PDB file of C-alpha atoms in Angstrom:
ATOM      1  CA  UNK W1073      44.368 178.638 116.846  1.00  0.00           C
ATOM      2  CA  UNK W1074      44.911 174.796 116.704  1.00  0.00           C
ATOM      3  CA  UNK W1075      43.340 172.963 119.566  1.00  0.00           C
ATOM      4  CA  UNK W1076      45.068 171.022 122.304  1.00  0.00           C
ATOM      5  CA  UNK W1077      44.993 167.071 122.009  1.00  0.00           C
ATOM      6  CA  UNK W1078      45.805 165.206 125.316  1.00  0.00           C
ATOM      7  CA  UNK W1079      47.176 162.691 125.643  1.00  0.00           C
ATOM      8  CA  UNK W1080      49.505 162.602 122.452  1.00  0.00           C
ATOM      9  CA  UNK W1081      50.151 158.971 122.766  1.00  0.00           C
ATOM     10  CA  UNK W1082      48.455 156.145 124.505  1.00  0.00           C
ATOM     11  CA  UNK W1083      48.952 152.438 124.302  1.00  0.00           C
ATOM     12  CA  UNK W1084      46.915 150.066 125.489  1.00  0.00           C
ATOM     13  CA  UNK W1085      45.682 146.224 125.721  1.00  0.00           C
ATOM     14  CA  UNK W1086      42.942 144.362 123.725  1.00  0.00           C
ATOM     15  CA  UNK W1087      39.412 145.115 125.138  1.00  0.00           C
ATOM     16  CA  UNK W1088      40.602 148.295 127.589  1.00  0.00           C
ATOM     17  CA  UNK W1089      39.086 151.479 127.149  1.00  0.00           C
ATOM     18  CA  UNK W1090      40.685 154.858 126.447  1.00  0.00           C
ATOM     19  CA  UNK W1091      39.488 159.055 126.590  1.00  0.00           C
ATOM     20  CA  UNK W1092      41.226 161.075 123.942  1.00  0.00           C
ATOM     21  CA  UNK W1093      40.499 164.836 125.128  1.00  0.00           C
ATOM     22  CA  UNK W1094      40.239 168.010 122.530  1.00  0.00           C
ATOM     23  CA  UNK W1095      40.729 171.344 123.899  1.00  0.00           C
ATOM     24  CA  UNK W1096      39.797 174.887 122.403  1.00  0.00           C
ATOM     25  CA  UNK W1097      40.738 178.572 123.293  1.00  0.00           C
ATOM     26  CA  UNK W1098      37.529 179.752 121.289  1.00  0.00           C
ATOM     27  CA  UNK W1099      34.294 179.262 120.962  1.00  0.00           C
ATOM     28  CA  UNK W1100      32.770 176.035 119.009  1.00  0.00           C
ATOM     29  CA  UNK W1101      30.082 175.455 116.917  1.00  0.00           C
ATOM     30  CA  UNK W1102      31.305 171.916 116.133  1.00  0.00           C
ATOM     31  CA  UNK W1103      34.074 169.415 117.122  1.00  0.00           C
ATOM     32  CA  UNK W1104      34.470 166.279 114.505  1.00  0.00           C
ATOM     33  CA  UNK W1105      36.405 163.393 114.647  1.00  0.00           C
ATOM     34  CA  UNK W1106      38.694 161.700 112.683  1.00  0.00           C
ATOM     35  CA  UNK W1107      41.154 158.303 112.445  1.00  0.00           C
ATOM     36  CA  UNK W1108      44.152 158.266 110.483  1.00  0.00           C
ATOM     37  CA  UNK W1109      46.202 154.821 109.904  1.00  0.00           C
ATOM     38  CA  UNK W1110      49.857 155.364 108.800  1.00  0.00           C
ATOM     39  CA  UNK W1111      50.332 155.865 104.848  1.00  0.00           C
ATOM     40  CA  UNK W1112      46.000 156.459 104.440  1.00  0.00           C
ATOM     41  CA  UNK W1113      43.670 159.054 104.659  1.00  0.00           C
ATOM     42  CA  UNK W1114      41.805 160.462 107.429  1.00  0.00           C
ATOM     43  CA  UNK W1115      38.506 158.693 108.178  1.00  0.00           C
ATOM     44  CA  UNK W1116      35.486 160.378 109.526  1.00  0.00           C
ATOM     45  CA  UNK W1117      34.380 159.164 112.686  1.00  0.00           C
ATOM     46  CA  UNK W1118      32.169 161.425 114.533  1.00  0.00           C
ATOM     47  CA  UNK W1119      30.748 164.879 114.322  1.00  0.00           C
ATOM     48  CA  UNK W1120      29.510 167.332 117.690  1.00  0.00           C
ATOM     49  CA  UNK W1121      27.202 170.235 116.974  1.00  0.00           C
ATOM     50  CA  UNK W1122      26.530 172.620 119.178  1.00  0.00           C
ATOM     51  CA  UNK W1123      22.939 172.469 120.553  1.00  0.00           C
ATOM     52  CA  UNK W1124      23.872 168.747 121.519  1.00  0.00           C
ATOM     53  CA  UNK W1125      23.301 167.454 117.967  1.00  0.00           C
ATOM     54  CA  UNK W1126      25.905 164.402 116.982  1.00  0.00           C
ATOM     55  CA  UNK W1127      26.453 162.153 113.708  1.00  0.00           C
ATOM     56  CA  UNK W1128      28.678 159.353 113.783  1.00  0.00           C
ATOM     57  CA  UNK W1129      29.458 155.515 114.304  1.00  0.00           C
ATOM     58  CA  UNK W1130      27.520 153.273 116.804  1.00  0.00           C
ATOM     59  CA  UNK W1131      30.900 151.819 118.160  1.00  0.00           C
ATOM     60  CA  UNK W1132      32.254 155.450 118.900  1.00  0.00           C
ATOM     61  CA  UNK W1133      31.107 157.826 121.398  1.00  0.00           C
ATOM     62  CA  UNK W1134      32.224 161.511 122.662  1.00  0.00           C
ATOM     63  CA  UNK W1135      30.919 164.205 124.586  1.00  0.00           C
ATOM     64  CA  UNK W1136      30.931 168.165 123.620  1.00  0.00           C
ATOM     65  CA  UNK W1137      31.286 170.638 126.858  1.00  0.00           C
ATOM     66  CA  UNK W1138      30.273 173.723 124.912  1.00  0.00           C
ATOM     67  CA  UNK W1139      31.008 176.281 128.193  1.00  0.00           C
ATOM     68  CA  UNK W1140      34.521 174.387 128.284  1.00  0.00           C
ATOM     69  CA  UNK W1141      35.208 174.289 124.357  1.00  0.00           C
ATOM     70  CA  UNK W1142      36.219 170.628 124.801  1.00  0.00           C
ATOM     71  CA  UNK W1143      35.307 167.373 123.444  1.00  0.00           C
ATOM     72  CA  UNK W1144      36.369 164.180 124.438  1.00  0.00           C
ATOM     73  CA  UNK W1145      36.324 160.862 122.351  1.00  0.00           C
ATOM     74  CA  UNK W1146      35.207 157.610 124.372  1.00  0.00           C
ATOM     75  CA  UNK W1147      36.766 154.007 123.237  1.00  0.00           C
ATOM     76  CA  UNK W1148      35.293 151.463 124.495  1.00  0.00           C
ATOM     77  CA  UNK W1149      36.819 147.605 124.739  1.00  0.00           C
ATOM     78  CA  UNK W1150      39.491 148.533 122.201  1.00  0.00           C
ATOM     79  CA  UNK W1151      40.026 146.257 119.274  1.00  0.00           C
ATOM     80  CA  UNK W1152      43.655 145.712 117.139  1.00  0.00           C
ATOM     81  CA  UNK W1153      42.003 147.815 114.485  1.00  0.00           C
ATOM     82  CA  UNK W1154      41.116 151.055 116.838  1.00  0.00           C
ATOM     83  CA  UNK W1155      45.117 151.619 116.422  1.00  0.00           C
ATOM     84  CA  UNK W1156      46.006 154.435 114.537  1.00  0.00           C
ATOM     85  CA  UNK W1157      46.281 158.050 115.253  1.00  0.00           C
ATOM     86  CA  UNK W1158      43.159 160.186 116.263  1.00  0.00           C
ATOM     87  CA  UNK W1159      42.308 164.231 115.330  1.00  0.00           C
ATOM     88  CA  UNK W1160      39.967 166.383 116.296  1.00  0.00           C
ATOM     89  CA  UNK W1161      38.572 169.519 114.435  1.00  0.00           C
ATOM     90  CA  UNK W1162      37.198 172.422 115.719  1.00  0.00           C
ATOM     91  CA  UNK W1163      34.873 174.951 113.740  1.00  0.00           C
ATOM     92  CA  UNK W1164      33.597 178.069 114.468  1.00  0.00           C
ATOM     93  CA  UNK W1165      30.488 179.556 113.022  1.00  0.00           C
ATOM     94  CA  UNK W1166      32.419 182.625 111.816  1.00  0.00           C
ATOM     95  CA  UNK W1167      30.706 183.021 107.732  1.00  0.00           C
ATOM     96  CA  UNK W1168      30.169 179.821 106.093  1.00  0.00           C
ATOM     97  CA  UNK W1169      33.324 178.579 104.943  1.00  0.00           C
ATOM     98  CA  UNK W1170      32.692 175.343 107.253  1.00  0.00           C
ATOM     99  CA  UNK W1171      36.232 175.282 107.754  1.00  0.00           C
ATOM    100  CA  UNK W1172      37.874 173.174 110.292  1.00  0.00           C
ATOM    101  CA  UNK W1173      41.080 173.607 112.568  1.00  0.00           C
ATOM    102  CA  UNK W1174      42.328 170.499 113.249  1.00  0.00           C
ATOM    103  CA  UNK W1175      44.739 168.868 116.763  1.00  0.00           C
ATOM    104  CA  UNK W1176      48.259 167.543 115.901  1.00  0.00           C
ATOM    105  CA  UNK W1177      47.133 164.158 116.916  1.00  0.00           C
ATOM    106  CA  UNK W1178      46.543 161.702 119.439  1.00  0.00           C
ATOM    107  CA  UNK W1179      48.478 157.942 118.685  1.00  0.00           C
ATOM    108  CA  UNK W1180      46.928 155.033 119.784  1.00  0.00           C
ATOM    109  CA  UNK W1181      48.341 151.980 119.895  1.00  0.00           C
ATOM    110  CA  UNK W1182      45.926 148.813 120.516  1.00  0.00           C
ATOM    111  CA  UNK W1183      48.667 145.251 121.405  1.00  0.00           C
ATOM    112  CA  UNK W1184      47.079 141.925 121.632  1.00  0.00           C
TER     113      UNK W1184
ATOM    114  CA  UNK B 477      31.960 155.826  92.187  1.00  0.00           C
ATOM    115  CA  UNK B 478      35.201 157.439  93.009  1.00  0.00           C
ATOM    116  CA  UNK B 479      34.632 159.651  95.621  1.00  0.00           C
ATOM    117  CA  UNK B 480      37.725 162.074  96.331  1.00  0.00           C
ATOM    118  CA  UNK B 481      40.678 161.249  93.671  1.00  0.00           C
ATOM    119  CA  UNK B 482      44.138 162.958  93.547  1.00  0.00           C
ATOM    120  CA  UNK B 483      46.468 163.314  90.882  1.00  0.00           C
ATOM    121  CA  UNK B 484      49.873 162.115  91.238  1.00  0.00           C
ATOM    122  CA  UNK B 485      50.344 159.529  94.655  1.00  0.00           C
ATOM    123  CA  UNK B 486      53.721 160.450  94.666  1.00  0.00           C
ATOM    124  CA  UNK B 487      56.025 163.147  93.320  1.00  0.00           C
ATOM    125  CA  UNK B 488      59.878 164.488  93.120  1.00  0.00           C
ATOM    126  CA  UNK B 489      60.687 168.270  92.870  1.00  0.00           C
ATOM    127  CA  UNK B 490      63.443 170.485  92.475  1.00  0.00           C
ATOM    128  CA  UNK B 491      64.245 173.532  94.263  1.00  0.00           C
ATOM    129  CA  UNK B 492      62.760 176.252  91.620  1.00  0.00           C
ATOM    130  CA  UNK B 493      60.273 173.416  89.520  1.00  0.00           C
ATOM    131  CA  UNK B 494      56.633 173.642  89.579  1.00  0.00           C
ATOM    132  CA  UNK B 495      53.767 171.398  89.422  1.00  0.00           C
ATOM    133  CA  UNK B 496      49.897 170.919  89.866  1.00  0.00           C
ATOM    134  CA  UNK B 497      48.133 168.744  91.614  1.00  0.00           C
ATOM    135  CA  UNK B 498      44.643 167.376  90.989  1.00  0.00           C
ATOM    136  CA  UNK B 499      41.732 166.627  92.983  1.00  0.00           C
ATOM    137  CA  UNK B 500      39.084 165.303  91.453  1.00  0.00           C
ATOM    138  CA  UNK B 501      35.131 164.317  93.274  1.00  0.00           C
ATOM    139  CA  UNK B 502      32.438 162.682  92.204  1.00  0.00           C
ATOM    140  CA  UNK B 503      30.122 163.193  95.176  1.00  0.00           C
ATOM    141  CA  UNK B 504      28.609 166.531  93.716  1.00  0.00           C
ATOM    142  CA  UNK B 505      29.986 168.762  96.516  1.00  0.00           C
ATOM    143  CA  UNK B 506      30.415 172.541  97.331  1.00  0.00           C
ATOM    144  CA  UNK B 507      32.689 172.777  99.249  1.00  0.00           C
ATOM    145  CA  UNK B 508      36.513 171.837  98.523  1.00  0.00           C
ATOM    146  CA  UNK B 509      39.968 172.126 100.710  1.00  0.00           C
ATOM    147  CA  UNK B 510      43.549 171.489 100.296  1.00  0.00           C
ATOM    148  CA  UNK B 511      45.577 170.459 103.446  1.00  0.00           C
ATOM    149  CA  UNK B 512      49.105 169.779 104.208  1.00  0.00           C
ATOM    150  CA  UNK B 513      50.139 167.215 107.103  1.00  0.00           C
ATOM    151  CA  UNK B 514      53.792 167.122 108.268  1.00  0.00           C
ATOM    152  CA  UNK B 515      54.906 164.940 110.902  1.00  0.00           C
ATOM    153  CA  UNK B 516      53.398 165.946 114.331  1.00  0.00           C
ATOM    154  CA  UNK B 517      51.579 169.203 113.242  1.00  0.00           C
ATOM    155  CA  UNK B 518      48.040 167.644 112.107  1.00  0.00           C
ATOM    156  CA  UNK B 519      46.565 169.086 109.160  1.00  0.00           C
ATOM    157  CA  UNK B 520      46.807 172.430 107.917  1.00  0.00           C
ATOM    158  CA  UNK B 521      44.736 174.412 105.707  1.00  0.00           C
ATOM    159  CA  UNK B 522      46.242 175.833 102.457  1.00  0.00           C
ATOM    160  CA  UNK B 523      43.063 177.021 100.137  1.00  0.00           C
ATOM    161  CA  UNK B 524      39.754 176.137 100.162  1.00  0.00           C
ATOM    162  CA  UNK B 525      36.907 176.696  97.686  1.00  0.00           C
ATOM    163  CA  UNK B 526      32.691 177.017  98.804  1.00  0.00           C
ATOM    164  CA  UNK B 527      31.500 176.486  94.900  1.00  0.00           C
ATOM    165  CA  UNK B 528      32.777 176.608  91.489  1.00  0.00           C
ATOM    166  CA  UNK B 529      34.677 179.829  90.295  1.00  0.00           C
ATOM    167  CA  UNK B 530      35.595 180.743  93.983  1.00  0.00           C
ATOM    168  CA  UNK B 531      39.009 180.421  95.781  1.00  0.00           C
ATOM    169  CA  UNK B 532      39.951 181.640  99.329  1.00  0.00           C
ATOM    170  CA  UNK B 533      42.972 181.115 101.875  1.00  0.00           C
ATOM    171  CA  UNK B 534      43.666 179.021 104.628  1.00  0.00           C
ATOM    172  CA  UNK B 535      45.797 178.904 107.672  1.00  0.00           C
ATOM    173  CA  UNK B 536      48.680 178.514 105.127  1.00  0.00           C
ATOM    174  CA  UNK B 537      48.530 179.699 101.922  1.00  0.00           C
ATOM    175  CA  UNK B 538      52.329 181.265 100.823  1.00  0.00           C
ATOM    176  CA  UNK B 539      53.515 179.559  98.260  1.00  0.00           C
ATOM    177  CA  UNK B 540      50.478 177.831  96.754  1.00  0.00           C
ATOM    178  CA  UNK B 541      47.763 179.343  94.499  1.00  0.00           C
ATOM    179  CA  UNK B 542      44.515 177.195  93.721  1.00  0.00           C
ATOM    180  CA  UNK B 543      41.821 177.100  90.804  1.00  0.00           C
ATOM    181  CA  UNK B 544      38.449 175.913  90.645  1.00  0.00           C
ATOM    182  CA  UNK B 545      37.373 176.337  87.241  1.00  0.00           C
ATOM    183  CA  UNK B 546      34.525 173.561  87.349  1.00  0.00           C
ATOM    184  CA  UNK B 547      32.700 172.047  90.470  1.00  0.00           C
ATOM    185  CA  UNK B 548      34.411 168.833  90.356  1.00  0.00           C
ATOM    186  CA  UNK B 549      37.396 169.417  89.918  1.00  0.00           C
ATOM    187  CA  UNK B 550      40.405 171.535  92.787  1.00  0.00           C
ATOM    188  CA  UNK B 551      43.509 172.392  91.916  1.00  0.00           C
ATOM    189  CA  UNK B 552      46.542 173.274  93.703  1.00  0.00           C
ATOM    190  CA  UNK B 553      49.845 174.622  92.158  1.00  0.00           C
ATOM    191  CA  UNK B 554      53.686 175.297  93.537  1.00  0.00           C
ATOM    192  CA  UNK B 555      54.914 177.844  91.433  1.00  0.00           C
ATOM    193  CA  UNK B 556      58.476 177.605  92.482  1.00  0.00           C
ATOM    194  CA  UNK B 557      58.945 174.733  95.294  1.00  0.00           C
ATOM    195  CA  UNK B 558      61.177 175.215  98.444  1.00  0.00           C
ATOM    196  CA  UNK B 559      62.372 172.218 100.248  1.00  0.00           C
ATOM    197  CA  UNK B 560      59.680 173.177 103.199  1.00  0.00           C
ATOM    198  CA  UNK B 561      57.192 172.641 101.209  1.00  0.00           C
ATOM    199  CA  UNK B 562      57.966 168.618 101.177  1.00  0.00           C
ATOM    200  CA  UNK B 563      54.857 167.536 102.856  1.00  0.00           C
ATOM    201  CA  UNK B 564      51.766 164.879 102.369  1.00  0.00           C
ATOM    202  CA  UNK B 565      48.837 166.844 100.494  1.00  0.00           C
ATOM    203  CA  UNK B 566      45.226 165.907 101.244  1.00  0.00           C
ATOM    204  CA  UNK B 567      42.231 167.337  99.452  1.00  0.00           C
ATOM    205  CA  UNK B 568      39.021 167.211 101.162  1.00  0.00           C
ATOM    206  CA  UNK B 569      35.500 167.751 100.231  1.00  0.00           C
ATOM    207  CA  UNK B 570      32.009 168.249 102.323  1.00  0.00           C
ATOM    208  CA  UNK B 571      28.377 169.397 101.387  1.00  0.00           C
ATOM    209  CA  UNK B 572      26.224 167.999 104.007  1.00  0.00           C
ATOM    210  CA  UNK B 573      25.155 169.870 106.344  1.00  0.00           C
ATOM    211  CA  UNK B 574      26.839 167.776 109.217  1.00  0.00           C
ATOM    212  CA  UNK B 575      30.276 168.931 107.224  1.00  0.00           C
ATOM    213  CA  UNK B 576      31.727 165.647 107.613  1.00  0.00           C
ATOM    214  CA  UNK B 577      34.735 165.532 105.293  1.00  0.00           C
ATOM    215  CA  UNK B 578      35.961 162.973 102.661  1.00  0.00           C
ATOM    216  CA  UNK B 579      39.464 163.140 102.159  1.00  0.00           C
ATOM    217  CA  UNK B 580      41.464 162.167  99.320  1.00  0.00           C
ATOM    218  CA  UNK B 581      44.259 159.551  99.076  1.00  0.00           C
ATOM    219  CA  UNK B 582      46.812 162.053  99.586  1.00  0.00           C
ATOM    220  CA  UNK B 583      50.036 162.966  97.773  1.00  0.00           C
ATOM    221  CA  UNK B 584      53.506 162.515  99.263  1.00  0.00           C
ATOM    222  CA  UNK B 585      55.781 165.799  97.861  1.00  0.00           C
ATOM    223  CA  UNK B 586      59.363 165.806  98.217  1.00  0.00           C
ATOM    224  CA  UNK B 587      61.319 168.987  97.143  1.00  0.00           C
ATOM    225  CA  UNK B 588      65.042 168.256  97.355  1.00  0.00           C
TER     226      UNK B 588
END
């Protein structure tokens, strides 16, 4: 079952900060993190294991409530180039497919 | 190096025509995936592959049949495209162990 992105659009100012929120009716073993910019491909931003265990960019930072089955993605002092439009993906540790469901999307628009 | 490569950027279809699309890696990955995004749904799973010679479904697989006859190389066909089947196509790869993906340029499908 896809997860639940909130909000699904949020627009903001240079140098505010923004919480994109990632919400699961099963259990995780992992919530990553991706930004898409319109016409490209998705870009990897972050990874959340379960166990507390994270990969990703210095600039970015979430959180992973495994008793919740949410993650949330924390942007700090927003730049022009932090638009674009944010997924998570959930996996489960159901055989080893490492397969990923992924949000329909949080926009996020960065003005000057 | 490449990375993740796909084979055509754009493409035009029929009702009834068929085609194949290529991914192509050079990053010496297992595991393989073929999504569809349409506007405000996220990204969907069609077929994914865990090594060479193996093939299994995703969240939506009708209408789509994949091959993975050598390790670098995915393939997804339409045997007969519909008109719902106009979508962007990603193809995706991961072998770490932190299953961060690395997705492909993408391919823009319209089936008139």
């Amino acid at each position: 079952q896809q997860p639940v992105q909130s909000p699904q659009a949020v627009i903001l100012r240079e140098g505010e900060d923004a919480v994109i929120n990632c919400s699961s009716s099963k259990a995780l073993y992992s919530v990553h993190w991706y930004r898409q910019k319109h016409g490209e491909a998705p870009v990897f931003l972050m990874i959340l294991l379960k166990g507390g265990e994270q990969k990703g960019h210095e600039k970015i930072s979430a959180s992973f409530n495994e008793k919740k089955q949410q993650s949330s993605l924390y942007l700090t002092a927003s730049q022009l180039s932090y638009s674009g439009t944010y997924f998570c993906g959930t996996g489960s540790r159901s055989g080893s497919a490492r397969q990923l469901t992924f949000g329909s999307g949080t926009q996020l628009t960065v003005l000057p | 190096n490449a990375g993740v490569t796909q084979t055509p950027k754009f493409r035009v279809l029929k009702t009834g025509q068929s085609m194949t699309l290529l991914c192509a890696q050079d990053m010496n990955h297992e595991y393989m995936y073929w999504y569809r995004q349409d506007p405000g749904m996220g990204l969907r799973l069609i077929h994914y592959s865990v090594g060479e010679g193996t093939t299994a479904k995703g969240e939506v697989p009708d209408g789509y049949n994949v091959s993975r006859l050598k390790k670098q190389n995915f393939l997804l066909g339409l045997e007969s495209a519909a008109p719902s089947q106009t979508s962007v196509y990603f193809c995706a790869t991961t072998g770490s162990s932190y299953n961060e993906q690395f997705f492909g340029p993408g391919t823009r499908l319209t089936v008139l």
